[in-house]
C-alpha positions as CSV (number, residue, x, y, z in Angstrom):
1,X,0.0,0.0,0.0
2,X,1.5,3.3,-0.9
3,X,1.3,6.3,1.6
4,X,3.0,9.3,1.1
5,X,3.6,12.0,4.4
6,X,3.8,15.1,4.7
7,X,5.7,17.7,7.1
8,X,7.4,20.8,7.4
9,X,4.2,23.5,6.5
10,X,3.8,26.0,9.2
11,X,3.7,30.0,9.6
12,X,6.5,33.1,8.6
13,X,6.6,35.7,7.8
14,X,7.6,37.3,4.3
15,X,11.0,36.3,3.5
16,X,11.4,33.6,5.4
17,X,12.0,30.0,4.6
18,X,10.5,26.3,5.3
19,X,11.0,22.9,4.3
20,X,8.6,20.6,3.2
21,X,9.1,16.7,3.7
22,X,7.2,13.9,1.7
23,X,8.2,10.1,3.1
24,X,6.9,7.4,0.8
25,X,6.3,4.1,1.7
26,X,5.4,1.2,-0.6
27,X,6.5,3.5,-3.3
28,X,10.2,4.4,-4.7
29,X,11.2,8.4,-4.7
30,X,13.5,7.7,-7.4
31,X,12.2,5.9,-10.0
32,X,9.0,7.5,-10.4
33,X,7.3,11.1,-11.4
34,X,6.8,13.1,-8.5
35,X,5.8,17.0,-7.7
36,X,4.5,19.4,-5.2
37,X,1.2,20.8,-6.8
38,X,-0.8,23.2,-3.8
39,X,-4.2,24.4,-3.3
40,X,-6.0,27.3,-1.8
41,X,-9.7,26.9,-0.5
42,X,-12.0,27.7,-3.4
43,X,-8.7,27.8,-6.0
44,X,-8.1,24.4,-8.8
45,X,-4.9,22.4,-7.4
46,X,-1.7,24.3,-8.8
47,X,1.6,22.5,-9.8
48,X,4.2,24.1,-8.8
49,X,7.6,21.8,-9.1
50,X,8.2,18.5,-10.6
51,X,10.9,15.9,-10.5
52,X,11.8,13.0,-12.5
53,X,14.4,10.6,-13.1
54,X,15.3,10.6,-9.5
55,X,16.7,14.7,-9.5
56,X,18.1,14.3,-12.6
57,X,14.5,16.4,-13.9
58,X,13.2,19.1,-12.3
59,X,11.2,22.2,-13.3
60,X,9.6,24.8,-11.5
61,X,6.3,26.9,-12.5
62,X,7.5,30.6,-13.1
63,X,6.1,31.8,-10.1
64,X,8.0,30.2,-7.8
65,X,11.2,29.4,-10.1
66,X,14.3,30.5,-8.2
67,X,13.1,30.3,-4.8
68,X,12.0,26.7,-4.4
69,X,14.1,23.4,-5.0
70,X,12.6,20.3,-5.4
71,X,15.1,17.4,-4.6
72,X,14.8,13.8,-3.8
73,X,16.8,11.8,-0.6
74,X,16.7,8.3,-2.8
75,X,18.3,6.9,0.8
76,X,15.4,8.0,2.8
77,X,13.2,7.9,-0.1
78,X,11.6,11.0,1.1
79,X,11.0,13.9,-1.4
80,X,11.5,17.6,-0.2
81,X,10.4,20.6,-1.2
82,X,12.7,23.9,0.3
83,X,10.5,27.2,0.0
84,X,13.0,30.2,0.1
85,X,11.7,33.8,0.4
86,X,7.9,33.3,1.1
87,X,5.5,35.7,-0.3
88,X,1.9,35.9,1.2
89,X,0.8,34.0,-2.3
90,X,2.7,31.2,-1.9
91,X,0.0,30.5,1.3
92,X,-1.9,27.4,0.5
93,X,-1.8,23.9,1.5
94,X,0.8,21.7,-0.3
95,X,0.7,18.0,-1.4
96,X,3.3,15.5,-2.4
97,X,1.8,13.6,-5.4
98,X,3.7,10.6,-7.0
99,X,3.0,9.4,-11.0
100,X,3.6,5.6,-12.0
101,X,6.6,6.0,-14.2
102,X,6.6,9.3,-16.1
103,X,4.0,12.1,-15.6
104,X,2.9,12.9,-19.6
105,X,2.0,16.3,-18.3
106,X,3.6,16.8,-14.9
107,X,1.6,19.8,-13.9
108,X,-1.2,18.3,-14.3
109,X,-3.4,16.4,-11.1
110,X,-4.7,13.6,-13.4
111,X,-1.1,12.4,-14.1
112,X,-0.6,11.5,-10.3
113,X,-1.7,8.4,-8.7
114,X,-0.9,9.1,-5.2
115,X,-1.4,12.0,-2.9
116,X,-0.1,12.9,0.5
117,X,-2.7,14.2,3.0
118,X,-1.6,18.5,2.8
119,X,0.0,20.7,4.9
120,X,-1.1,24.2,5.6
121,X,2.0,27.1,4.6
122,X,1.2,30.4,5.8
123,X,3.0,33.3,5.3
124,X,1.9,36.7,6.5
125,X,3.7,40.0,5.0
């Protein structure tokens, strides 16, 4: 049974920086399609970085291109997301979501099999 975990959401202010943590279990970091998509109440599920071929491809939606790194720990087969120099729009709640194989359109929910349970990122200016 896969399950995938989040951790690491929280509150700061504008500027600041968190880490986000996605442990799988019953599924392999590395050899699959993965990506952080988030969602704010009343707002369609937003992808905003995606991974593949275990870190060796990544991309990033514009708005947050520069400022967050996706990266995989293949050891710990956990996937992390590290969120530098929050703005109040990057609030929402973020999910870890894992493809089987390759993600055809990696920003896109449909492609993704398996979803973590959220957590909340605020970030107050």
């Amino acid at each position: 049974q896969v399950q995938l975990v989040e951790s690491g959401g929280g509150s700061v202010q504008a500027g600041g920086s968190l880490r986000l943590s996605c442990a799988a279990s019953g599924y392999s970091v590395g050899a699959n399609c993965m990506a952080w998509f988030r969602q704010v109440s009343g707002k369609e599920r937003e992808g905003v970085a995606t991974m593949c071929a275990g870190g060796d491809h990544t991309s990033y939606v514009s708005s947050v291109r520069g400022r967050f790194t996706i990266s995989p720990d293949n050891a710990k087969n956990t996937l992390y997301l590290q969120m530098n120099d929050l703005k109040p729009e990057d609030t929402a709640t973020y999910y870890c979501a894992g493809a089987n194989g390759w993600a055809l359109h990696p920003y896109n929910a449909n492609d993704y099999n398996y979803w973590g349970q959220g957590t909340q990122v605020t970030v107050s200016s």
